């Protein structure tokens, strides 16, 4: 084993040789042997081996293996030094191997070491993006779980920081091709990360690119298979996939396939859905997703069938008035519960699809069904008006910090929900029913009114889908849909009409 002095002497021989450095193979071998020495020798070897690596191609394997030994040394300072120098080995056909090694080193628990690995990977990414991706995806597909997890996270966070000259069209095509291989077997969390990676690629920002992503999500969601409401994994997969699809939909990228699946397979099984997510109102979550997608349907072969299923489900949440006894009191023990959160979603979805078949309520339903529906709408509207008055009274005069309390936040959202339902019911009461009004779903941010635009009235808030404004945010910047959680979902869902009258 060489001493520190011998290492310095042989380093001097190589440094002084300039153009003839490749003739001093023995001197370089002494430096390679430094990895077998003590702490000081190893530190020197970690610096000297990469410095002259390119001059000895016949010793490339030995040099990389020696440096790799130092990357796995017990002494953290030696590991850090060896990792820092690894990009110098990333030349020619050696680069994918170096990328593979660095990807494996992402499993370190030392934060400084982890940062060095990240920096080294980014460094070789800029040298050869395709070669680096080869190493990363090799470990994602075949590596240990911890390496796979961190390699995916590296791609999801670092790709967007790379300049355009690195992420060329060819590089993005390679990312898409390799990602498709990984997507054949992924967890829910991994799927979300890969959708983040792919949706950030410039080549997939076009209409055709977005459509390609929607098809990927549809494949992952298994929309060709019969839905199993009693299987929590099946339910969770559908929700995870649909959440990723929602931000991709637009007037040119249609949600038709998803909406049809929800109407045909999910709505009829709504009450029997199971979920592994504790505390999640799974039924409301499904209805919110359906409502968001309903704005972006294209031509639909089964439009009338889907409308009928939506209509039938809506009727379940719009009760008939309780029968009155001979003395004028209610014959039943209690008033029906008005589940406003559910009705907002179903009524909005029905309203959106109804625009495509405006004579559905008049020509496709018999007179008795239409009469029954109007009675339900009228009864629901009465309870709605009572609750709206109570909410406005409770929020009257409150501004600033007062509106930020949990209780008042719930009331503000509740007012949005009830106002939305009110607008939609008014539309359906027209003769014939109208589908012209637009509302912003209660969990979506309200579009700001630009100067020069006509201010929307209280009952007809900015529409969905909203008109694009030159100054507004791009669709690409819109955050992935994340369902809100809060007491208002359950509180509103169980609003008791009788209790509201008593509190009047």
CSV table of C-alpha atoms in Angstrom, one decimal:
chain,number,residue,atom,x,y,z
A,1,UNK,CA,0.0,0.0,0.0
A,2,UNK,CA,1.4,3.4,-1.0
A,3,UNK,CA,2.2,6.0,1.7
A,4,UNK,CA,1.1,9.7,1.5
A,5,UNK,CA,4.6,10.6,0.3
A,6,UNK,CA,4.5,8.0,-2.5
A,7,UNK,CA,1.1,9.2,-3.6
A,8,UNK,CA,2.3,12.8,-3.8
A,9,UNK,CA,5.5,11.6,-5.7
A,10,UNK,CA,3.5,9.7,-8.3
A,11,UNK,CA,1.0,12.6,-8.6
A,12,UNK,CA,4.0,14.8,-9.4
A,13,UNK,CA,5.2,12.4,-12.1
A,14,UNK,CA,1.8,12.5,-13.8
A,15,UNK,CA,1.3,16.2,-13.4
A,16,UNK,CA,4.8,17.0,-14.9
A,17,UNK,CA,4.4,14.6,-17.8
A,18,UNK,CA,1.9,16.9,-19.5
A,19,UNK,CA,1.3,15.5,-23.0
A,20,UNK,CA,3.1,12.2,-22.2
A,21,UNK,CA,1.1,11.5,-19.1
A,22,UNK,CA,-0.5,8.3,-20.6
A,23,UNK,CA,3.0,6.8,-20.7
A,24,UNK,CA,3.2,6.6,-16.9
A,25,UNK,CA,0.7,3.8,-16.3
A,26,UNK,CA,2.7,2.5,-13.3
A,27,UNK,CA,2.4,5.9,-11.5
A,28,UNK,CA,-1.3,5.9,-12.0
A,29,UNK,CA,-1.6,2.3,-10.7
A,30,UNK,CA,0.1,3.5,-7.5
A,31,UNK,CA,-2.6,6.1,-7.0
A,32,UNK,CA,-5.3,3.5,-7.6
A,33,UNK,CA,-3.7,1.4,-4.9
A,34,UNK,CA,-4.1,4.3,-2.5
A,35,UNK,CA,-7.7,3.2,-1.9
A,36,UNK,CA,-6.3,0.4,0.2
A,37,UNK,CA,-4.5,2.7,2.6
A,38,UNK,CA,-5.5,4.7,5.6
A,39,UNK,CA,-7.7,7.8,5.9
A,40,UNK,CA,-5.2,10.2,4.5
A,41,UNK,CA,-4.2,8.0,1.6
A,42,UNK,CA,-7.9,7.5,0.7
A,43,UNK,CA,-8.6,11.2,0.7
A,44,UNK,CA,-5.7,11.8,-1.7
A,45,UNK,CA,-6.7,8.9,-3.9
A,46,UNK,CA,-10.3,10.3,-4.1
A,47,UNK,CA,-8.8,13.5,-5.5
A,48,UNK,CA,-6.0,12.1,-7.7
A,49,UNK,CA,-7.8,9.2,-9.4
A,50,UNK,CA,-10.4,11.3,-11.3
A,51,UNK,CA,-7.8,14.0,-12.2
A,52,UNK,CA,-5.9,11.6,-14.5
A,53,UNK,CA,-8.7,9.2,-15.3
A,54,UNK,CA,-9.2,10.2,-19.0
A,55,UNK,CA,-5.5,9.5,-19.8
A,56,UNK,CA,-5.7,5.8,-19.0
A,57,UNK,CA,-8.7,4.2,-20.8
A,58,UNK,CA,-7.3,0.7,-20.3
A,59,UNK,CA,-7.6,1.2,-16.6
A,60,UNK,CA,-11.1,2.8,-16.7
A,61,UNK,CA,-12.8,-0.1,-15.0
A,62,UNK,CA,-10.2,-0.3,-12.2
A,63,UNK,CA,-10.4,3.5,-11.7
A,64,UNK,CA,-14.2,3.6,-11.5
A,65,UNK,CA,-14.3,0.6,-9.1
A,66,UNK,CA,-11.6,2.2,-6.9
A,67,UNK,CA,-13.6,5.5,-6.7
A,68,UNK,CA,-16.7,3.5,-6.0
A,69,UNK,CA,-15.0,1.8,-3.1
A,70,UNK,CA,-14.2,5.3,-1.7
A,71,UNK,CA,-17.9,6.3,-2.2
A,72,UNK,CA,-18.8,3.5,0.1
A,73,UNK,CA,-16.1,4.1,2.7
A,74,UNK,CA,-17.0,4.2,6.4
A,75,UNK,CA,-15.5,7.7,6.7
A,76,UNK,CA,-18.1,10.3,5.7
A,77,UNK,CA,-15.5,12.8,4.6
A,78,UNK,CA,-13.9,10.3,2.3
A,79,UNK,CA,-17.3,9.4,0.8
A,80,UNK,CA,-18.2,13.1,0.2
A,81,UNK,CA,-14.9,13.8,-1.5
A,82,UNK,CA,-15.2,10.7,-3.7
A,83,UNK,CA,-18.8,11.6,-4.7
A,84,UNK,CA,-17.9,15.1,-5.5
A,85,UNK,CA,-15.4,14.0,-8.0
A,86,UNK,CA,-17.5,11.3,-9.7
A,87,UNK,CA,-18.7,13.5,-12.6
A,88,UNK,CA,-15.1,13.5,-13.9
A,89,UNK,CA,-15.5,9.8,-14.8
A,90,UNK,CA,-18.6,10.5,-16.9
A,91,UNK,CA,-17.0,10.4,-20.3
A,92,UNK,CA,-18.2,8.6,-23.4
A,93,UNK,CA,-19.6,5.1,-22.7
A,94,UNK,CA,-18.7,5.4,-19.0
A,95,UNK,CA,-21.4,8.1,-18.4
A,96,UNK,CA,-24.5,5.7,-18.1
A,97,UNK,CA,-22.5,3.6,-15.5
A,98,UNK,CA,-21.6,6.7,-13.5
A,99,UNK,CA,-25.3,7.8,-13.6
A,100,UNK,CA,-26.3,4.4,-12.4
A,101,UNK,CA,-23.8,4.6,-9.5
A,102,UNK,CA,-24.9,8.1,-8.5
A,103,UNK,CA,-28.5,7.0,-8.6
A,104,UNK,CA,-27.8,4.2,-6.2
A,105,UNK,CA,-26.0,6.6,-4.0
A,106,UNK,CA,-29.2,8.6,-3.6
A,107,UNK,CA,-30.1,6.2,-0.8
A,108,UNK,CA,-27.7,7.9,1.6
A,109,UNK,CA,-29.2,9.3,4.8
A,110,UNK,CA,-26.4,11.9,5.2
A,111,UNK,CA,-27.9,15.3,4.0
A,112,UNK,CA,-24.6,16.8,2.8
A,113,UNK,CA,-23.8,13.6,0.9
A,114,UNK,CA,-27.3,13.5,-0.6
A,115,UNK,CA,-26.9,17.1,-1.8
A,116,UNK,CA,-23.5,16.2,-3.4
A,117,UNK,CA,-25.1,13.2,-5.2
A,118,UNK,CA,-27.9,15.5,-6.5
A,119,UNK,CA,-25.4,18.1,-7.7
A,120,UNK,CA,-23.3,15.4,-9.4
A,121,UNK,CA,-26.3,13.9,-11.2
A,122,UNK,CA,-27.3,17.4,-12.4
A,123,UNK,CA,-23.8,18.0,-13.6
A,124,UNK,CA,-23.7,14.9,-15.8
A,125,UNK,CA,-27.2,15.5,-16.9
A,126,UNK,CA,-26.0,18.7,-18.6
A,127,UNK,CA,-23.1,16.7,-20.2
A,128,UNK,CA,-25.4,13.9,-21.6
A,129,UNK,CA,-29.1,13.9,-20.7
A,130,UNK,CA,-29.9,10.6,-22.5
A,131,UNK,CA,-27.0,8.7,-20.9
A,132,UNK,CA,-28.0,10.1,-17.4
A,133,UNK,CA,-31.6,9.1,-18.0
A,134,UNK,CA,-30.4,5.6,-18.9
A,135,UNK,CA,-28.8,5.2,-15.5
A,136,UNK,CA,-31.7,6.8,-13.6
A,137,UNK,CA,-34.4,4.7,-15.3
A,138,UNK,CA,-32.3,1.5,-14.9
A,139,UNK,CA,-32.5,1.9,-11.2
A,140,UNK,CA,-36.1,3.0,-11.2
A,141,UNK,CA,-37.0,-0.2,-13.0
A,142,UNK,CA,-34.6,-2.6,-11.3
A,143,UNK,CA,-33.2,-1.0,-8.2
A,144,UNK,CA,-34.0,-1.2,-4.5
A,145,UNK,CA,-37.2,0.4,-3.3
A,146,UNK,CA,-35.4,3.4,-1.6
A,147,UNK,CA,-33.3,4.0,-4.7
A,148,UNK,CA,-36.4,3.8,-6.9
A,149,UNK,CA,-38.3,6.2,-4.7
A,150,UNK,CA,-35.5,8.8,-4.6
A,151,UNK,CA,-34.7,8.5,-8.3
A,152,UNK,CA,-38.4,9.3,-9.2
A,153,UNK,CA,-38.4,12.2,-6.8
A,154,UNK,CA,-35.1,13.5,-8.3
A,155,UNK,CA,-36.8,13.5,-11.7
A,156,UNK,CA,-39.9,15.2,-10.5
A,157,UNK,CA,-38.1,18.0,-8.8
A,158,UNK,CA,-34.9,18.5,-10.9
A,159,UNK,CA,-36.1,18.2,-14.5
A,160,UNK,CA,-37.9,21.5,-14.4
A,161,UNK,CA,-34.7,23.3,-13.3
A,162,UNK,CA,-32.8,22.2,-16.5
A,163,UNK,CA,-32.4,24.6,-19.4
A,164,UNK,CA,-34.1,24.1,-22.8
A,165,UNK,CA,-30.8,23.1,-24.5
A,166,UNK,CA,-30.6,20.1,-22.2
A,167,UNK,CA,-34.3,19.0,-22.3
A,168,UNK,CA,-34.5,18.8,-26.1
A,169,UNK,CA,-37.4,17.2,-27.9
A,170,UNK,CA,-35.5,13.9,-28.2
A,171,UNK,CA,-34.7,13.9,-24.5
A,172,UNK,CA,-38.4,14.5,-23.6
A,173,UNK,CA,-39.4,11.6,-26.0
A,174,UNK,CA,-37.0,9.3,-24.1
A,175,UNK,CA,-38.5,10.4,-20.8
A,176,UNK,CA,-42.0,9.6,-22.0
A,177,UNK,CA,-40.9,6.2,-23.5
A,178,UNK,CA,-39.2,5.2,-20.3
A,179,UNK,CA,-42.0,6.5,-18.1
A,180,UNK,CA,-44.5,4.4,-19.9
A,181,UNK,CA,-42.4,1.3,-19.0
A,182,UNK,CA,-42.5,2.3,-15.3
A,183,UNK,CA,-46.2,3.1,-15.3
A,184,UNK,CA,-46.9,-0.5,-16.0
A,185,UNK,CA,-46.4,-1.2,-12.3
A,186,UNK,CA,-46.5,1.8,-10.0
A,187,UNK,CA,-47.9,2.8,-6.6
A,188,UNK,CA,-50.4,5.7,-6.3
A,189,UNK,CA,-47.8,8.1,-5.1
A,190,UNK,CA,-45.4,7.1,-7.9
A,191,UNK,CA,-48.1,7.6,-10.4
A,192,UNK,CA,-48.8,11.2,-9.1
A,193,UNK,CA,-45.1,12.0,-9.4
A,194,UNK,CA,-44.8,10.7,-12.9
A,195,UNK,CA,-47.8,12.7,-14.0
A,196,UNK,CA,-46.0,15.7,-12.5
A,197,UNK,CA,-42.9,14.8,-14.5
A,198,UNK,CA,-44.7,14.3,-17.8
A,199,UNK,CA,-47.2,17.2,-17.6
A,200,UNK,CA,-44.2,19.5,-17.1
A,201,UNK,CA,-42.5,18.5,-20.4
A,202,UNK,CA,-42.7,21.2,-23.1
A,203,UNK,CA,-43.5,18.7,-25.9
A,204,UNK,CA,-46.7,17.6,-24.0
A,205,UNK,CA,-48.1,21.1,-23.5
A,206,UNK,CA,-49.9,21.0,-26.9
A,207,UNK,CA,-53.4,19.7,-27.4
A,208,UNK,CA,-52.2,16.4,-28.8
A,209,UNK,CA,-49.7,16.1,-25.9
A,210,UNK,CA,-52.4,16.7,-23.3
A,211,UNK,CA,-54.6,14.2,-25.1
A,212,UNK,CA,-51.7,11.7,-24.9
A,213,UNK,CA,-51.5,12.2,-21.2
A,214,UNK,CA,-55.2,11.7,-20.7
A,215,UNK,CA,-55.0,8.4,-22.6
A,216,UNK,CA,-52.1,7.4,-20.3
A,217,UNK,CA,-54.3,8.2,-17.2
A,218,UNK,CA,-57.3,6.4,-18.7
A,219,UNK,CA,-55.2,3.3,-19.2
A,220,UNK,CA,-53.9,3.5,-15.6
A,221,UNK,CA,-57.4,4.0,-14.3
A,222,UNK,CA,-58.4,0.7,-16.1
A,223,UNK,CA,-61.6,2.3,-17.6
A,224,UNK,CA,-62.1,-0.8,-19.7
A,225,UNK,CA,-62.7,-3.0,-16.6
A,226,UNK,CA,-65.9,-3.3,-14.6
A,227,UNK,CA,-65.8,-1.0,-11.5
A,228,UNK,CA,-65.7,-2.8,-8.2
A,229,UNK,CA,-67.1,-0.4,-5.5
A,230,UNK,CA,-66.3,-2.8,-2.6
A,231,UNK,CA,-62.5,-2.9,-3.5
A,232,UNK,CA,-60.8,0.0,-1.7
A,233,UNK,CA,-57.8,-0.3,-4.0
A,234,UNK,CA,-60.0,-0.1,-7.1
A,235,UNK,CA,-61.8,2.9,-5.8
A,236,UNK,CA,-58.6,4.6,-4.7
A,237,UNK,CA,-56.9,4.0,-8.1
A,238,UNK,CA,-59.8,5.5,-10.0
A,239,UNK,CA,-59.8,8.6,-7.8
A,240,UNK,CA,-56.0,9.0,-8.0
A,241,UNK,CA,-56.1,8.8,-11.7
A,242,UNK,CA,-59.1,11.1,-12.2
A,243,UNK,CA,-57.5,13.7,-10.0
A,244,UNK,CA,-54.5,13.7,-12.4
A,245,UNK,CA,-56.7,13.9,-15.4
A,246,UNK,CA,-58.9,16.8,-14.3
A,247,UNK,CA,-56.2,19.5,-14.9
A,248,UNK,CA,-55.6,18.2,-18.4
A,249,UNK,CA,-59.1,18.7,-19.6
A,250,UNK,CA,-60.0,21.7,-21.7
A,251,UNK,CA,-62.4,22.6,-24.5
A,252,UNK,CA,-60.1,20.7,-26.9
A,253,UNK,CA,-59.1,17.8,-24.6
A,254,UNK,CA,-62.4,16.2,-23.6
A,255,UNK,CA,-63.4,14.4,-20.4
A,256,UNK,CA,-66.1,12.3,-22.2
A,257,UNK,CA,-64.6,8.9,-21.5
A,258,UNK,CA,-64.2,9.6,-17.8
A,259,UNK,CA,-67.6,11.2,-17.4
A,260,UNK,CA,-69.3,8.2,-19.1
A,261,UNK,CA,-67.4,5.8,-16.9
A,262,UNK,CA,-68.5,7.7,-13.7
A,263,UNK,CA,-72.1,7.8,-14.9
A,264,UNK,CA,-72.3,4.2,-16.0
A,265,UNK,CA,-70.2,2.5,-13.4
A,266,UNK,CA,-69.7,4.7,-10.3
A,267,UNK,CA,-72.9,6.6,-9.8
A,268,UNK,CA,-75.1,3.5,-9.5
A,269,UNK,CA,-72.7,2.2,-6.8
A,270,UNK,CA,-72.2,5.5,-5.0
A,271,UNK,CA,-73.6,4.4,-1.6
A,272,UNK,CA,-71.5,1.2,-1.5
A,273,UNK,CA,-68.1,2.8,-2.2
A,274,UNK,CA,-65.3,1.9,0.1
A,275,UNK,CA,-62.0,3.8,0.6
A,276,UNK,CA,-58.7,3.2,2.4
A,277,UNK,CA,-58.5,6.9,3.2
A,278,UNK,CA,-59.7,7.5,6.7
A,279,UNK,CA,-62.1,10.4,7.2
A,280,UNK,CA,-62.7,11.0,3.4
A,281,UNK,CA,-66.3,11.5,2.3
A,282,UNK,CA,-65.8,9.2,-0.7
A,283,UNK,CA,-69.3,9.9,-2.1
A,284,UNK,CA,-68.7,13.7,-2.1
A,285,UNK,CA,-65.2,13.2,-3.5
A,286,UNK,CA,-66.6,11.3,-6.5
A,287,UNK,CA,-69.3,13.8,-7.1
A,288,UNK,CA,-66.9,16.7,-7.0
A,289,UNK,CA,-64.7,15.1,-9.6
A,290,UNK,CA,-67.7,14.4,-11.8
A,291,UNK,CA,-68.8,18.0,-11.5
A,292,UNK,CA,-65.3,19.3,-12.5
A,293,UNK,CA,-65.1,17.0,-15.5
A,294,UNK,CA,-68.7,17.6,-16.7
A,295,UNK,CA,-67.7,21.0,-18.2
A,296,UNK,CA,-65.3,19.5,-20.7
A,297,UNK,CA,-67.4,16.7,-22.4
A,298,UNK,CA,-67.2,16.4,-26.1
A,299,UNK,CA,-69.7,14.5,-28.3
A,300,UNK,CA,-71.1,11.7,-26.2
A,301,UNK,CA,-72.7,8.6,-27.7
A,302,UNK,CA,-74.5,7.7,-24.5
A,303,UNK,CA,-75.5,11.3,-23.6
A,304,UNK,CA,-79.2,10.5,-22.9
A,305,UNK,CA,-78.3,7.4,-20.9
A,306,UNK,CA,-75.7,9.4,-18.8
A,307,UNK,CA,-78.2,12.2,-18.3
A,308,UNK,CA,-80.8,9.7,-17.1
A,309,UNK,CA,-78.4,8.2,-14.6
A,310,UNK,CA,-77.4,11.6,-13.3
A,311,UNK,CA,-81.1,12.6,-13.1
A,312,UNK,CA,-82.0,9.5,-11.1
A,313,UNK,CA,-79.1,10.0,-8.7
A,314,UNK,CA,-80.1,13.7,-8.3
A,315,UNK,CA,-83.6,12.7,-7.4
A,316,UNK,CA,-82.2,10.6,-4.5
A,317,UNK,CA,-80.9,13.8,-2.9
A,318,UNK,CA,-83.9,16.0,-3.7
A,319,UNK,CA,-86.7,14.7,-1.4
A,320,UNK,CA,-90.4,15.2,-1.8
A,321,UNK,CA,-92.1,17.4,0.7
A,322,UNK,CA,-93.3,15.4,3.8
A,323,UNK,CA,-97.0,14.6,3.8
A,324,UNK,CA,-99.2,16.7,6.1
A,325,UNK,CA,-101.5,15.0,8.6
A,326,UNK,CA,-105.1,16.2,8.9
A,327,UNK,CA,-104.2,18.6,11.7
A,328,UNK,CA,-101.7,20.4,9.4
A,329,UNK,CA,-98.7,19.0,11.1
A,330,UNK,CA,-96.1,16.8,9.4
A,331,UNK,CA,-97.1,13.2,9.3
A,332,UNK,CA,-93.5,12.0,9.6
A,333,UNK,CA,-91.3,12.3,12.7
A,334,UNK,CA,-88.7,14.6,11.0
A,335,UNK,CA,-88.1,16.7,7.9
A,336,UNK,CA,-85.9,15.2,5.2
A,337,UNK,CA,-82.2,16.2,5.4
A,338,UNK,CA,-81.1,18.4,2.6
A,339,UNK,CA,-77.6,17.5,1.5
A,340,UNK,CA,-76.5,20.7,-0.2
A,341,UNK,CA,-72.9,19.6,-1.0
A,342,UNK,CA,-74.0,16.5,-2.9
A,343,UNK,CA,-76.8,18.4,-4.7
A,344,UNK,CA,-74.5,21.2,-5.8
A,345,UNK,CA,-72.3,18.6,-7.6
A,346,UNK,CA,-75.1,16.6,-9.1
A,347,UNK,CA,-77.1,19.6,-10.2
A,348,UNK,CA,-74.1,21.2,-11.7
A,349,UNK,CA,-73.2,18.0,-13.6
A,350,UNK,CA,-76.7,17.6,-14.8
A,351,UNK,CA,-76.8,21.3,-15.9
A,352,UNK,CA,-73.6,20.9,-17.9
A,353,UNK,CA,-74.6,17.8,-19.7
A,354,UNK,CA,-78.2,19.1,-20.1
A,355,UNK,CA,-76.8,21.9,-22.3
A,356,UNK,CA,-76.0,19.2,-24.9
A,357,UNK,CA,-79.6,17.8,-24.8
A,358,UNK,CA,-81.8,20.7,-23.8
A,359,UNK,CA,-85.1,18.9,-24.5
A,360,UNK,CA,-84.2,16.1,-22.1
A,361,UNK,CA,-86.6,17.3,-19.4
A,362,UNK,CA,-89.4,18.1,-21.7
A,363,UNK,CA,-89.3,15.6,-24.6
A,364,UNK,CA,-87.6,12.6,-23.0
A,365,UNK,CA,-89.5,12.5,-19.6
A,366,UNK,CA,-93.2,12.0,-19.3
A,367,UNK,CA,-95.3,14.7,-17.7
A,368,UNK,CA,-95.6,12.9,-14.4
A,369,UNK,CA,-91.8,12.7,-13.9
A,370,UNK,CA,-91.3,16.4,-14.9
A,371,UNK,CA,-94.1,17.4,-12.4
A,372,UNK,CA,-92.5,15.3,-9.7
A,373,UNK,CA,-89.1,16.9,-10.4
A,374,UNK,CA,-90.5,20.4,-10.2
A,375,UNK,CA,-92.2,19.6,-6.8
A,376,UNK,CA,-88.8,18.4,-5.5
A,377,UNK,CA,-87.0,21.5,-6.8
A,378,UNK,CA,-89.6,23.8,-5.2
A,379,UNK,CA,-89.3,22.1,-1.9
A,380,UNK,CA,-85.5,22.1,-2.0
A,381,UNK,CA,-85.6,25.8,-3.0
A,382,UNK,CA,-87.7,26.7,0.1
A,383,UNK,CA,-85.3,25.1,2.5
A,384,UNK,CA,-82.4,26.7,0.5
A,385,UNK,CA,-83.8,30.2,0.9
A,386,UNK,CA,-84.2,29.7,4.7
A,387,UNK,CA,-80.6,28.6,5.0
A,388,UNK,CA,-79.3,31.4,2.8
A,389,UNK,CA,-81.0,34.0,4.9
A,390,UNK,CA,-79.5,32.4,8.1
A,391,UNK,CA,-76.0,32.4,6.6
A,392,UNK,CA,-76.2,36.0,5.4
A,393,UNK,CA,-77.4,37.1,8.8
A,394,UNK,CA,-74.6,35.2,10.5
A,395,UNK,CA,-72.0,36.7,8.3
A,396,UNK,CA,-73.4,40.2,8.2
A,397,UNK,CA,-70.9,42.9,9.1
A,398,UNK,CA,-68.0,40.4,9.5
A,399,UNK,CA,-64.8,41.3,7.7
A,400,UNK,CA,-61.1,40.6,7.8
A,401,UNK,CA,-60.0,38.4,10.7
A,402,UNK,CA,-63.6,37.7,11.8
A,403,UNK,CA,-64.1,35.8,8.5
A,404,UNK,CA,-61.0,33.7,9.1
A,405,UNK,CA,-62.4,31.7,12.0
A,406,UNK,CA,-63.1,28.1,11.3
A,407,UNK,CA,-66.8,28.5,11.9
A,408,UNK,CA,-67.1,31.5,9.6
A,409,UNK,CA,-65.0,29.9,6.9
A,410,UNK,CA,-67.5,27.0,6.9
A,411,UNK,CA,-70.4,29.5,6.6
A,412,UNK,CA,-68.7,31.4,3.7
A,413,UNK,CA,-68.3,28.1,1.8
A,414,UNK,CA,-71.9,27.1,2.7
A,415,UNK,CA,-73.1,30.4,1.2
A,416,UNK,CA,-71.3,29.7,-2.0
A,417,UNK,CA,-72.8,26.2,-2.2
A,418,UNK,CA,-76.4,27.4,-1.6
A,419,UNK,CA,-76.1,30.4,-4.0
A,420,UNK,CA,-74.9,28.0,-6.7
A,421,UNK,CA,-77.8,25.7,-6.2
A,422,UNK,CA,-80.2,28.6,-6.2
A,423,UNK,CA,-78.9,29.8,-9.6
A,424,UNK,CA,-79.1,26.3,-11.1
A,425,UNK,CA,-82.6,25.7,-9.8
A,426,UNK,CA,-83.8,29.0,-11.2
A,427,UNK,CA,-82.6,27.9,-14.6
A,428,UNK,CA,-84.4,24.6,-14.4
A,429,UNK,CA,-87.7,26.4,-13.4
A,430,UNK,CA,-87.8,28.2,-16.7
A,431,UNK,CA,-90.3,27.1,-19.3
A,432,UNK,CA,-88.7,25.3,-21.0
A,433,UNK,CA,-85.7,24.6,-18.7
A,434,UNK,CA,-82.7,26.8,-19.4
A,435,UNK,CA,-79.0,26.0,-19.2
A,436,UNK,CA,-77.6,29.4,-19.7
A,437,UNK,CA,-76.4,30.4,-16.2
A,438,UNK,CA,-72.9,29.8,-15.1
A,439,UNK,CA,-71.5,29.3,-11.6
A,440,UNK,CA,-68.1,28.7,-10.0
A,441,UNK,CA,-68.1,25.5,-8.0
A,442,UNK,CA,-67.8,26.3,-4.3
A,443,UNK,CA,-64.4,24.7,-3.9
A,444,UNK,CA,-62.9,26.5,-6.9
A,445,UNK,CA,-61.2,29.9,-6.7
A,446,UNK,CA,-63.4,32.7,-8.0
A,447,UNK,CA,-62.1,34.3,-11.2
A,448,UNK,CA,-61.1,37.9,-10.6
A,449,UNK,CA,-63.0,40.5,-12.6
A,450,UNK,CA,-60.7,42.4,-14.9
A,451,UNK,CA,-61.0,46.2,-15.5
A,452,UNK,CA,-63.4,46.8,-18.3
A,453,UNK,CA,-65.3,43.5,-17.7
A,454,UNK,CA,-68.9,43.6,-16.7
A,455,UNK,CA,-69.2,42.7,-13.0
A,456,UNK,CA,-71.2,39.5,-12.5
A,457,UNK,CA,-74.3,39.6,-10.4
A,458,UNK,CA,-74.4,37.9,-7.0
A,459,UNK,CA,-76.4,34.9,-8.4
A,460,UNK,CA,-74.5,34.5,-11.7
A,461,UNK,CA,-70.8,34.3,-10.7
A,462,UNK,CA,-68.0,33.8,-13.2
A,463,UNK,CA,-68.6,30.7,-15.2
A,464,UNK,CA,-67.1,27.3,-15.5
A,465,UNK,CA,-65.3,26.9,-17.8
A,466,UNK,CA,-64.3,30.6,-17.4
A,467,UNK,CA,-63.5,32.8,-20.4
A,468,UNK,CA,-59.8,33.2,-20.9
A,469,UNK,CA,-58.3,36.5,-20.0
A,470,UNK,CA,-55.0,37.7,-21.5
A,471,UNK,CA,-53.8,38.7,-18.1
A,472,UNK,CA,-55.0,35.5,-16.3
A,473,UNK,CA,-52.9,32.5,-15.4
A,474,UNK,CA,-52.2,29.9,-18.0
A,475,UNK,CA,-53.9,26.6,-17.7
A,476,UNK,CA,-50.6,24.9,-17.4
A,477,UNK,CA,-50.0,26.8,-14.1
A,478,UNK,CA,-53.2,25.5,-12.6
A,479,UNK,CA,-52.5,23.3,-9.6
A,480,UNK,CA,-53.5,19.7,-9.7
A,481,UNK,CA,-56.9,19.3,-8.2
A,482,UNK,CA,-56.8,18.6,-4.5
A,483,UNK,CA,-60.2,18.0,-2.9
A,484,UNK,CA,-60.8,20.4,0.1
A,485,UNK,CA,-61.5,18.9,3.5
A,486,UNK,CA,-63.4,20.6,6.3
A,487,UNK,CA,-66.4,20.4,8.5
A,488,UNK,CA,-68.7,22.1,5.9
A,489,UNK,CA,-68.9,18.9,3.9
A,490,UNK,CA,-70.5,16.9,6.6
A,491,UNK,CA,-72.3,19.8,8.3
A,492,UNK,CA,-73.9,20.9,5.0
A,493,UNK,CA,-74.6,17.4,3.9
A,494,UNK,CA,-76.7,16.8,7.0
A,495,UNK,CA,-78.5,20.2,7.1
A,496,UNK,CA,-81.9,19.6,8.7
A,497,UNK,CA,-84.7,21.7,7.1
A,498,UNK,CA,-86.8,21.5,10.2
A,499,UNK,CA,-83.9,22.6,12.4
A,500,UNK,CA,-83.3,25.6,10.1
A,501,UNK,CA,-86.9,26.7,10.5
A,502,UNK,CA,-86.7,26.5,14.2
A,503,UNK,CA,-83.6,28.7,14.2
A,504,UNK,CA,-85.2,31.3,12.0
